[in-house]
PDB file of C-alpha atoms in Angstrom:
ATOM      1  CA  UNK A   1     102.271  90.489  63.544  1.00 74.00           C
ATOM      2  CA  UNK A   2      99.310  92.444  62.998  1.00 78.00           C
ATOM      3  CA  UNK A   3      97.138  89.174  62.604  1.00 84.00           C
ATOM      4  CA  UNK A   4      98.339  88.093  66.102  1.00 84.00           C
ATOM      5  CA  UNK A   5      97.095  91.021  67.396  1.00 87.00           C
ATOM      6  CA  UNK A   6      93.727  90.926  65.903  1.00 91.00           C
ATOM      7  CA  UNK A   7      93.559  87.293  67.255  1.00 94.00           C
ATOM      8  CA  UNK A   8      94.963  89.070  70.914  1.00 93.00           C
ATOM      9  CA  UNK A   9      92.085  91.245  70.426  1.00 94.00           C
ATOM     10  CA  UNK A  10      89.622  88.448  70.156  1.00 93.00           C
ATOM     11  CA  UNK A  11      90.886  86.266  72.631  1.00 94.00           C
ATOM     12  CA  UNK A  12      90.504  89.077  75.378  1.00 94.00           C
ATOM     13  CA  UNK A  13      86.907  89.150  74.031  1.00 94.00           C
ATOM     14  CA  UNK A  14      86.437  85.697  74.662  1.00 91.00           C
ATOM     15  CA  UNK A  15      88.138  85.200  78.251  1.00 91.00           C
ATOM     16  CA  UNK A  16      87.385  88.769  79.964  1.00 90.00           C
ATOM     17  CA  UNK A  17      84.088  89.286  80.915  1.00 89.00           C
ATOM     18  CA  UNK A  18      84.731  92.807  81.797  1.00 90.00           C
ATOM     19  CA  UNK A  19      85.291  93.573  77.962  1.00 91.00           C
ATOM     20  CA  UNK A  20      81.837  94.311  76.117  1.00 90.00           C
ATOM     21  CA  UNK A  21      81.083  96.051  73.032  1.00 90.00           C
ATOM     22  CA  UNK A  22      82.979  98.696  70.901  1.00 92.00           C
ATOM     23  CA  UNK A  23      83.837 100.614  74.211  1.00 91.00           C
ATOM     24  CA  UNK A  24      85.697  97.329  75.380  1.00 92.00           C
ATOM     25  CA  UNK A  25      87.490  97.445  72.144  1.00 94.00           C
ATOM     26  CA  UNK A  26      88.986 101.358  73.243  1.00 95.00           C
ATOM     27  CA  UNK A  27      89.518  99.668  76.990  1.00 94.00           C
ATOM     28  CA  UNK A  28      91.410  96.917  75.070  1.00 94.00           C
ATOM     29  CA  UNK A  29      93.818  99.447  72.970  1.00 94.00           C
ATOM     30  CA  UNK A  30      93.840 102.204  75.481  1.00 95.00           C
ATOM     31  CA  UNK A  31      93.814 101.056  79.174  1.00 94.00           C
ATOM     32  CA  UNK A  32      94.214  97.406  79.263  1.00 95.00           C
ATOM     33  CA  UNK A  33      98.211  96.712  80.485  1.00 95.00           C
ATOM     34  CA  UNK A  34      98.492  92.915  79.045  1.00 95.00           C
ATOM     35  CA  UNK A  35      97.918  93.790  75.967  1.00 96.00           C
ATOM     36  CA  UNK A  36      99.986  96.878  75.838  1.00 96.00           C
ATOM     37  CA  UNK A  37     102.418  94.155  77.152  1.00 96.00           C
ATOM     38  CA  UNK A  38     102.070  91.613  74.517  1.00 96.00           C
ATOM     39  CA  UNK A  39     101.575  94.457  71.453  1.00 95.00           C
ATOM     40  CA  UNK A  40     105.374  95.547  72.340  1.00 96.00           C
ATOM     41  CA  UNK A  41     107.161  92.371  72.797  1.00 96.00           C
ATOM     42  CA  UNK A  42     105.412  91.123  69.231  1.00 95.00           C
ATOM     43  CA  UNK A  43     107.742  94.334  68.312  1.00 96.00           C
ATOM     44  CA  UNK A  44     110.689  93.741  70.424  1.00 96.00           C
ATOM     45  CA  UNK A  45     111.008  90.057  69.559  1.00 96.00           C
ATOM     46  CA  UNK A  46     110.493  90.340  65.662  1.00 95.00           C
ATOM     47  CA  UNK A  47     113.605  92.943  66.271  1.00 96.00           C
ATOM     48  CA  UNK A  48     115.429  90.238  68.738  1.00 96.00           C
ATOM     49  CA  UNK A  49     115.001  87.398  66.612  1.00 93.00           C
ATOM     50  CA  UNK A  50     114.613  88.377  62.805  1.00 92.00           C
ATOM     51  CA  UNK A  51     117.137  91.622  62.785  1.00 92.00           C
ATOM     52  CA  UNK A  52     119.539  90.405  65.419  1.00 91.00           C
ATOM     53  CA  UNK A  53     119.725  93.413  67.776  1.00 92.00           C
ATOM     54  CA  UNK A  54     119.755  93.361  71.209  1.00 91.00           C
ATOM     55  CA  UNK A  55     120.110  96.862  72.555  1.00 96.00           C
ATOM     56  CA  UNK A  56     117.221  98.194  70.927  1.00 96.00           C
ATOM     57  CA  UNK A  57     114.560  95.009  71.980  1.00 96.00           C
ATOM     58  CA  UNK A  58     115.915  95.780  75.565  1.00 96.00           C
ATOM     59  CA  UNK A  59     115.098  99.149  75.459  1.00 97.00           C
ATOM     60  CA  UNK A  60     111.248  98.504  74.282  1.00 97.00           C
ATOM     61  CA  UNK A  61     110.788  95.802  77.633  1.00 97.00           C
ATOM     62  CA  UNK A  62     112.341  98.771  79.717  1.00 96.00           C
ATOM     63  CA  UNK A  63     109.552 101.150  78.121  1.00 96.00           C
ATOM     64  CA  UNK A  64     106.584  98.117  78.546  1.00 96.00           C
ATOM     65  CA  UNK A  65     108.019  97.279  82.171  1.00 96.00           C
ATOM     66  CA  UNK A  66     107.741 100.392  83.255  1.00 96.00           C
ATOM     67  CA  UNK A  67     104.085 101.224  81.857  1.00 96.00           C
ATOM     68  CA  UNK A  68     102.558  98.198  82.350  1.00 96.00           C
ATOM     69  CA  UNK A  69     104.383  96.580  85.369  1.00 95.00           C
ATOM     70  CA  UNK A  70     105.030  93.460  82.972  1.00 97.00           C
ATOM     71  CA  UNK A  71     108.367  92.188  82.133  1.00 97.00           C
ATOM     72  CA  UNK A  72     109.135  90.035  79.268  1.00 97.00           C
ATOM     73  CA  UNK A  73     112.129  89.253  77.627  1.00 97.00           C
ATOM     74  CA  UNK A  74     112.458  89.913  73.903  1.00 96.00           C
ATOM     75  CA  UNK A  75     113.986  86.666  73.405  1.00 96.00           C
ATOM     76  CA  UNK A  76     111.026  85.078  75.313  1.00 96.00           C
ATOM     77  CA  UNK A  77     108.474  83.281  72.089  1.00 96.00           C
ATOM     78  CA  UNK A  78     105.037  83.453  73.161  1.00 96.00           C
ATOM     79  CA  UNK A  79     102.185  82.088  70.446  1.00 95.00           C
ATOM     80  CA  UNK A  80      98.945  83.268  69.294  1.00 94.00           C
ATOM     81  CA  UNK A  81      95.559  84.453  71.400  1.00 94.00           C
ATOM     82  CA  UNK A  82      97.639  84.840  74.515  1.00 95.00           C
ATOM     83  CA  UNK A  83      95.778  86.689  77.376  1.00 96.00           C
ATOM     84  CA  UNK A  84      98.063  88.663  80.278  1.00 96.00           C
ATOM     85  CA  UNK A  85      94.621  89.139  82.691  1.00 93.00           C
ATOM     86  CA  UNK A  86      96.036  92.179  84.932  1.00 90.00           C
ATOM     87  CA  UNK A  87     100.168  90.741  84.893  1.00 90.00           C
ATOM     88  CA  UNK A  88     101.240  93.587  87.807  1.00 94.00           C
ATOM     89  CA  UNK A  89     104.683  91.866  88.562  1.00 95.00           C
ATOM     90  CA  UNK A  90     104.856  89.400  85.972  1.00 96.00           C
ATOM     91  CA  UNK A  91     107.992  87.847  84.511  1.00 97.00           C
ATOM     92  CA  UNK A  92     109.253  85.790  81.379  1.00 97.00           C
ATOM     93  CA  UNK A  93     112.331  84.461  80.789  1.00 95.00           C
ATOM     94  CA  UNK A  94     114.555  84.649  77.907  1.00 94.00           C
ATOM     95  CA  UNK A  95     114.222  81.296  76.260  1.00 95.00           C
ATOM     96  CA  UNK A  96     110.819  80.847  77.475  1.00 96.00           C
ATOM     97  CA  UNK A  97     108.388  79.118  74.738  1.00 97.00           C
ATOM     98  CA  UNK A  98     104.784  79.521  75.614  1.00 97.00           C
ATOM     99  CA  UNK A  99     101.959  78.054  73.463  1.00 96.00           C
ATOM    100  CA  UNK A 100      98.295  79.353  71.794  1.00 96.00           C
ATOM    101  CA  UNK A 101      95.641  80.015  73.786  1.00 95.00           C
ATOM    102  CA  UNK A 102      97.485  80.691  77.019  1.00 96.00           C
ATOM    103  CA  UNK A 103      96.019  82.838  80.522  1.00 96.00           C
ATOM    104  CA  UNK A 104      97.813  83.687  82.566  1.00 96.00           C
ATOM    105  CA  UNK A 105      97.202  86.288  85.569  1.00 95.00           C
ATOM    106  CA  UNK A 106      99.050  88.438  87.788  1.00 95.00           C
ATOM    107  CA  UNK A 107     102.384  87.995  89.421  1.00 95.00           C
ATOM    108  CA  UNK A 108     103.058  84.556  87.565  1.00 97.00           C
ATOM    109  CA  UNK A 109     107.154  84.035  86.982  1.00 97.00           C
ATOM    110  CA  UNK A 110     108.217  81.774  84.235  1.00 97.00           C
ATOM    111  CA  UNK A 111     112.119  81.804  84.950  1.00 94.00           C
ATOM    112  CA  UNK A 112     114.756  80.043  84.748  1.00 92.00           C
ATOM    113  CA  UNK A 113     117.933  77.773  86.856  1.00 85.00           C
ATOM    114  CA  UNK A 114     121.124  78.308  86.517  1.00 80.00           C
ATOM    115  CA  UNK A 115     123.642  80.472  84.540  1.00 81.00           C
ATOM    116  CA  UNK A 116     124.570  78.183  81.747  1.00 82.00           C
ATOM    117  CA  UNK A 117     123.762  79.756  78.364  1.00 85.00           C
ATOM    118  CA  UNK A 118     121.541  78.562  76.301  1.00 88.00           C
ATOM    119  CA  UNK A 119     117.450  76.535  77.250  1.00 92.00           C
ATOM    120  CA  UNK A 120     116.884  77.810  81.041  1.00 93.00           C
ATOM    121  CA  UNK A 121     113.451  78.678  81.122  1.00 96.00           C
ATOM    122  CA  UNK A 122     110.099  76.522  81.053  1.00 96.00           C
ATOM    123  CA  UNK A 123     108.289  75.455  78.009  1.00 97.00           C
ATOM    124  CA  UNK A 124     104.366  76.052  78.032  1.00 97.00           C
ATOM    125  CA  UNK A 125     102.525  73.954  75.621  1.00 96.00           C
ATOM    126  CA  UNK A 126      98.925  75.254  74.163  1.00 96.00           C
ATOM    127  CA  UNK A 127      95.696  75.701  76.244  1.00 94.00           C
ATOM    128  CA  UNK A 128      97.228  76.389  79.649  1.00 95.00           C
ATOM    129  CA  UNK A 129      96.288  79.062  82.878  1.00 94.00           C
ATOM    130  CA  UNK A 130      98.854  79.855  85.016  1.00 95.00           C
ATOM    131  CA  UNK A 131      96.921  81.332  88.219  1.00 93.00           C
ATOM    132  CA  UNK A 132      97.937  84.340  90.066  1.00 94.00           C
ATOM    133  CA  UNK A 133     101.502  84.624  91.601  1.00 95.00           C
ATOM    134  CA  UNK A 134     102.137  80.990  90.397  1.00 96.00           C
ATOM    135  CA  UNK A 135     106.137  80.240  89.213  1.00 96.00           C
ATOM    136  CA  UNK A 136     107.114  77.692  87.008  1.00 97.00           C
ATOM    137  CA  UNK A 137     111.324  77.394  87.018  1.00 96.00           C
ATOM    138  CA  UNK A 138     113.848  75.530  85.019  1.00 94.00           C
ATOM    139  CA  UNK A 139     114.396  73.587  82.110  1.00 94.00           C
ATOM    140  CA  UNK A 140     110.992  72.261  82.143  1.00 96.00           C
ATOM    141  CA  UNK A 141     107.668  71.353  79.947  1.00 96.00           C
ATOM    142  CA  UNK A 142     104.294  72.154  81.492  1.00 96.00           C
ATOM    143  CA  UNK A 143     101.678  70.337  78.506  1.00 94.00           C
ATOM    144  CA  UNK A 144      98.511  71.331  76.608  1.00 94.00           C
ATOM    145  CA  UNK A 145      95.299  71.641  78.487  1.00 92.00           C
ATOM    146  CA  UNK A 146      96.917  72.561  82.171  1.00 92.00           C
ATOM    147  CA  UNK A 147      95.916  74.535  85.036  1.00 92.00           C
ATOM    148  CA  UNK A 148      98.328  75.200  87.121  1.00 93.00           C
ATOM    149  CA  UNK A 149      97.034  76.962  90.914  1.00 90.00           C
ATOM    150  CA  UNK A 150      97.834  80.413  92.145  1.00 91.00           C
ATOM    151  CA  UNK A 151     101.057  80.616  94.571  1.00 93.00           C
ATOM    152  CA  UNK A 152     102.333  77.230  93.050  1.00 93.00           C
ATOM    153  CA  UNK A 153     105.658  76.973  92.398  1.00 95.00           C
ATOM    154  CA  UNK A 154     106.268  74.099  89.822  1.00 95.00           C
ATOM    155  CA  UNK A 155     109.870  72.387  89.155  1.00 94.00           C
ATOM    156  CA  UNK A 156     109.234  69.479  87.343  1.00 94.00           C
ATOM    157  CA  UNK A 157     107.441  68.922  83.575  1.00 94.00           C
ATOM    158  CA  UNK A 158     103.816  68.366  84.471  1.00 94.00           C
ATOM    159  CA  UNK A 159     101.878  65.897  81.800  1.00 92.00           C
ATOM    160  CA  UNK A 160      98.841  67.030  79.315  1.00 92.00           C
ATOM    161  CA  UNK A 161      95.471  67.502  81.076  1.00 90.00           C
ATOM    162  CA  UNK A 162      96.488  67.820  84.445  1.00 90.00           C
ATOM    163  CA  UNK A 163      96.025  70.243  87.249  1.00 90.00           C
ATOM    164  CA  UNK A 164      98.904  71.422  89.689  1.00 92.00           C
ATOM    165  CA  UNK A 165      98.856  73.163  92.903  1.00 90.00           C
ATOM    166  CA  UNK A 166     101.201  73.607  95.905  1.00 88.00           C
ATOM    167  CA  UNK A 167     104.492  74.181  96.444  1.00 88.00           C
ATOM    168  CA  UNK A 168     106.405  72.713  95.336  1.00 89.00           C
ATOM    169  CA  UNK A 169     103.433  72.300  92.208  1.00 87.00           C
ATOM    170  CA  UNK A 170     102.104  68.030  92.696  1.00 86.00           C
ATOM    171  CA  UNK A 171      99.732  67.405  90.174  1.00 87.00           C
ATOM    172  CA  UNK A 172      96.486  67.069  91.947  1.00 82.00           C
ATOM    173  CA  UNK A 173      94.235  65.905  89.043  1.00 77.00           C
ATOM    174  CA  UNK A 174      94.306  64.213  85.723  1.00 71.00           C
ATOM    175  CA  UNK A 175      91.570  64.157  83.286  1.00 70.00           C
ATOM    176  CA  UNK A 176      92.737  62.328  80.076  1.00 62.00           C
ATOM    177  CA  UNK A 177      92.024  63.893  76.338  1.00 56.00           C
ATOM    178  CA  UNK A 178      89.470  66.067  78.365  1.00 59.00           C
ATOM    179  CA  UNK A 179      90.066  70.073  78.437  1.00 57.00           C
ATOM    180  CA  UNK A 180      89.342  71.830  81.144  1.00 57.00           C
ATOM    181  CA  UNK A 181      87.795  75.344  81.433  1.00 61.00           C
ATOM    182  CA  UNK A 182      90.519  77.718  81.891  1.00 58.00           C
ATOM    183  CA  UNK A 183      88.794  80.379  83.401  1.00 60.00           C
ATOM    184  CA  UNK A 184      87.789  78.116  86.098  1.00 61.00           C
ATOM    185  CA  UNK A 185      90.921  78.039  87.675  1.00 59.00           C
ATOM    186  CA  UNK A 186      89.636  78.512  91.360  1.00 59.00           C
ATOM    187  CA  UNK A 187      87.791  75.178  91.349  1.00 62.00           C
ATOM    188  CA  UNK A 188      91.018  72.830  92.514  1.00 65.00           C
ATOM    189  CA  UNK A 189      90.835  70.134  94.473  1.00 65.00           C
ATOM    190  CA  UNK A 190      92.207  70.017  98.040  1.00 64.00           C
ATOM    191  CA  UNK A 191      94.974  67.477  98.637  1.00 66.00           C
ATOM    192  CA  UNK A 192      95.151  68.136 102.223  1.00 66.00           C
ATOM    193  CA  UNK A 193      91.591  67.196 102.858  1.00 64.00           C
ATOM    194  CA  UNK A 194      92.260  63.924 100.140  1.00 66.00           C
ATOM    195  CA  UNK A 195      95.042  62.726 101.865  1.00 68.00           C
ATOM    196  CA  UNK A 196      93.807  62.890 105.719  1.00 70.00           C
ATOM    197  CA  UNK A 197      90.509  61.735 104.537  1.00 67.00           C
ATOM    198  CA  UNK A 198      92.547  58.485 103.014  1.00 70.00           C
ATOM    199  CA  UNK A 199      94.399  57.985 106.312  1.00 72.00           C
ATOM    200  CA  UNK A 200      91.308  57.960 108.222  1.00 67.00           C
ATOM    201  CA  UNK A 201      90.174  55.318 106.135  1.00 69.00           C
ATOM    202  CA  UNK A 202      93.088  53.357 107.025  1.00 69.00           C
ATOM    203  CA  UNK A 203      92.584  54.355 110.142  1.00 65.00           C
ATOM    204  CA  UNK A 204      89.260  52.634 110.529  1.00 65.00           C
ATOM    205  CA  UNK A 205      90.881  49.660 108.507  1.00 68.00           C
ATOM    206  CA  UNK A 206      93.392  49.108 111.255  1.00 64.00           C
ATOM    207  CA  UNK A 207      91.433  49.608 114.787  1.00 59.00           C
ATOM    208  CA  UNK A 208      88.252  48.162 113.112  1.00 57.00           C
ATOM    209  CA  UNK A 209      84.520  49.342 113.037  1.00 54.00           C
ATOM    210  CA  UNK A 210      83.371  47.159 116.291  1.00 55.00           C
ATOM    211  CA  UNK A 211      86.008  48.977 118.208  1.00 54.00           C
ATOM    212  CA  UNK A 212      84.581  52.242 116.957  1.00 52.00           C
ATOM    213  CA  UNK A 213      81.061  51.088 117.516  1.00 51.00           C
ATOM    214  CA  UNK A 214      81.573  50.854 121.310  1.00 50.00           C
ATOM    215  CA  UNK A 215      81.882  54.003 121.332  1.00 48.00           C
ATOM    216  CA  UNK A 216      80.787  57.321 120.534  1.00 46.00           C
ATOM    217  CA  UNK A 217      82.648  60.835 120.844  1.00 46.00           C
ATOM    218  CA  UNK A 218      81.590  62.935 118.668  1.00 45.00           C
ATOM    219  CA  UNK A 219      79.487  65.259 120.272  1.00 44.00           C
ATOM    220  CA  UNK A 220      82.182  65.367 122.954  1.00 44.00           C
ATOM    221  CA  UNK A 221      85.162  66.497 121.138  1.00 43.00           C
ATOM    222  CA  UNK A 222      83.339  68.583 118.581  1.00 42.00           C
ATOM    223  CA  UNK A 223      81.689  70.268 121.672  1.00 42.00           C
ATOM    224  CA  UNK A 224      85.096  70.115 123.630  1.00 44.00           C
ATOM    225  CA  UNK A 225      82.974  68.466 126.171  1.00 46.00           C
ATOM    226  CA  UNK A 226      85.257  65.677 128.494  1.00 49.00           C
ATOM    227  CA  UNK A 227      85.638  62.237 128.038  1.00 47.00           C
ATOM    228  CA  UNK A 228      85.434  58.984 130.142  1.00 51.00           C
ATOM    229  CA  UNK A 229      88.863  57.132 129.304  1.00 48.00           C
ATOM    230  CA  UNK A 230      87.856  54.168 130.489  1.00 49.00           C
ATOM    231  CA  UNK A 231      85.463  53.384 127.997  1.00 49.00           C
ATOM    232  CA  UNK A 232      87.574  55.252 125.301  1.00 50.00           C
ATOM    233  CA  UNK A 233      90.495  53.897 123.797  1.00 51.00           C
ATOM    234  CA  UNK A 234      92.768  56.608 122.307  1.00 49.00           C
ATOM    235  CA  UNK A 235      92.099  55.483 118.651  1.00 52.00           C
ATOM    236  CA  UNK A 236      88.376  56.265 119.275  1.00 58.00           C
ATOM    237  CA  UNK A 237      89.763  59.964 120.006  1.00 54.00           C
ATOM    238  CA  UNK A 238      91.706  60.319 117.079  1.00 57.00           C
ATOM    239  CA  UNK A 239      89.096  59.096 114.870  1.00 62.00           C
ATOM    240  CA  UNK A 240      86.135  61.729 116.294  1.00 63.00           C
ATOM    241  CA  UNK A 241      89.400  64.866 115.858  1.00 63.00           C
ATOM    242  CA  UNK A 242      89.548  63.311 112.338  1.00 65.00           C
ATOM    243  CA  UNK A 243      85.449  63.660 112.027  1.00 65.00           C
ATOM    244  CA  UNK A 244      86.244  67.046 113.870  1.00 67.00           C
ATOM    245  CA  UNK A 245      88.305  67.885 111.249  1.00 65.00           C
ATOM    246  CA  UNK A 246      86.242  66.976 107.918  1.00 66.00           C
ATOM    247  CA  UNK A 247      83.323  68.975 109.827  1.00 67.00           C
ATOM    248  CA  UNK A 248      85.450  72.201 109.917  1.00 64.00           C
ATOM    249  CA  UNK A 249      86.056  71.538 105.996  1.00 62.00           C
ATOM    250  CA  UNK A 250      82.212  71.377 105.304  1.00 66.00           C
ATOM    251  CA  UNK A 251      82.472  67.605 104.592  1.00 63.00           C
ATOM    252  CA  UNK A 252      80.420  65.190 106.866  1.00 62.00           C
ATOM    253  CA  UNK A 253      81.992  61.376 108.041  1.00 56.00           C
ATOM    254  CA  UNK A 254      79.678  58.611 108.634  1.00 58.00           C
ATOM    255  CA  UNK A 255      79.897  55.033 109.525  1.00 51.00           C
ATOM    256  CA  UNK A 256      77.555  52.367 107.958  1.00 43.00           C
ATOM    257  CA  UNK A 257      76.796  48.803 109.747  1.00 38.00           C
ATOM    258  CA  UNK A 258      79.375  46.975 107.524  1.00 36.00           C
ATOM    259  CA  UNK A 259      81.629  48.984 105.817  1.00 42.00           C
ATOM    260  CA  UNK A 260      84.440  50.505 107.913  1.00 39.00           C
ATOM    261  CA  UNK A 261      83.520  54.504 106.880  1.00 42.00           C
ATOM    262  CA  UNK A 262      82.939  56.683 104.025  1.00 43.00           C
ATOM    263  CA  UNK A 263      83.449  60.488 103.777  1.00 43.00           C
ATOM    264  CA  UNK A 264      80.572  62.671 101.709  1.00 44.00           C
TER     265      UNK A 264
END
């Protein structure tokens, strides 16, 4: 136990850049609620698992709840160099198994479906951030190296290296035997923007690039300014909204002399 929370310790060294120097150290063992979290559940489970009891584990997540605004359940297994960054309004099941080196951040709910006894709650497997307010329910696995995006609410086992966001969670990227920075959790993709910017391309497949080449309205609807529509077929239209769109995004759509469009 007390190696754990040396390695605790360390890890909140390593992944809070607000911690510095021996004065971080006090903030660490005096002020900072995660680990004041973590430090009582190491207590509470060796109690709930090792001696049996039940009453008395409860009674130490009533205590930690109520100081730190964390709840975890003494039957909940969590591994080594976990980080609780903040955790106001965080929750973890009872059978919950969560792996080494795992982030997560405030308001995140690992819980479970259902009211049979026994597994209920998710499985989290080593190397994983769970963003802010994110919820991860059921009988499921989420696998090593994941981030999974704040607000997402995930309901089915997500595959190593992968990134999830939305709700319900859709795995958004895949990188393959490649880990991903953790603490870089606010760099996810945008699947909106991915998937409209694939249906303009088949857009442009279907009405064709001549078609589009006769003419020209994107100053117009960009500007609001009207249109002639007898020189402009309705596809033209929905093609310059789509450019409309992209531009709103930051992201700019051009059109080449042979190819039917590209998005940069």
């Amino acid at each position: 136990m007390l190696r754990n929370l040396r390695e605790d310790i360390t890890a909140i060294f390593g992944r809070d850049p607000s911690i510095r120097g021996f004065s971080g150290l006090l903030e660490i063992i005096f002020t900072y609620p995660g680990f004041h979290a973590l430090f009582l559940h190491r207590i509470a489970h060796w109690l709930y698992a090792k001696v049996r009891l039940s009453f008395i584990p409860r009674v130490i997540m009533s205590i930690s709840r109520f100081f730190t605004g964390i709840e975890i359940h003494p039957g909940a297994t969590i591994g080594r160099r976990c980080v609780i960054d903040h955790g106001m309004g965080m929750v973890v099941g009872e059978t919950t198994i969560i792996g080494d080196d795992v982030t997560m951040f405030q308001g995140v709910t690992l819980g479970g479906a259902g009211t049979e006894k026994g597994k209920r709650h998710p499985t989290i497997g080593n190397n994983v951030t769970l963003g802010a307010n994110a919820s991860i329910l059921g009988k499921i696995t989420v696998g090593d190296h994941v981030r999974v995006g704040a607000n997402s609410v995930v309901i089915e086992s997500v595959p190593d290296y992968s990134t999830v966001i939305g709700v319900p969670g859709v795995v958004v990227r895949f990188e393959a035997e490649k880990a991903l920075e953790p603490l870089n959790h606010q760099q996810l993709p945008d699947p909106v923007v991915a998937r409209v910017h694939n249906l303009f391309r088949e857009l442009l497949c279907l009405i064709g690039a001549d078609d589009l080449k006769k003419c020209r309205l994107r100053d117009q609807i960009v500007s609001g300014a009207p249109y002639d529509p007898e020189s402009c077929s309705k596809e033209c239209v929905v093609c310059d909204m789509t450019r409309a769109f992209f531009a709103e995004k930051g992201r700019e759509v051009t059109q080449g002399e042979s190819d039917v469009g590209e998005s940069k």
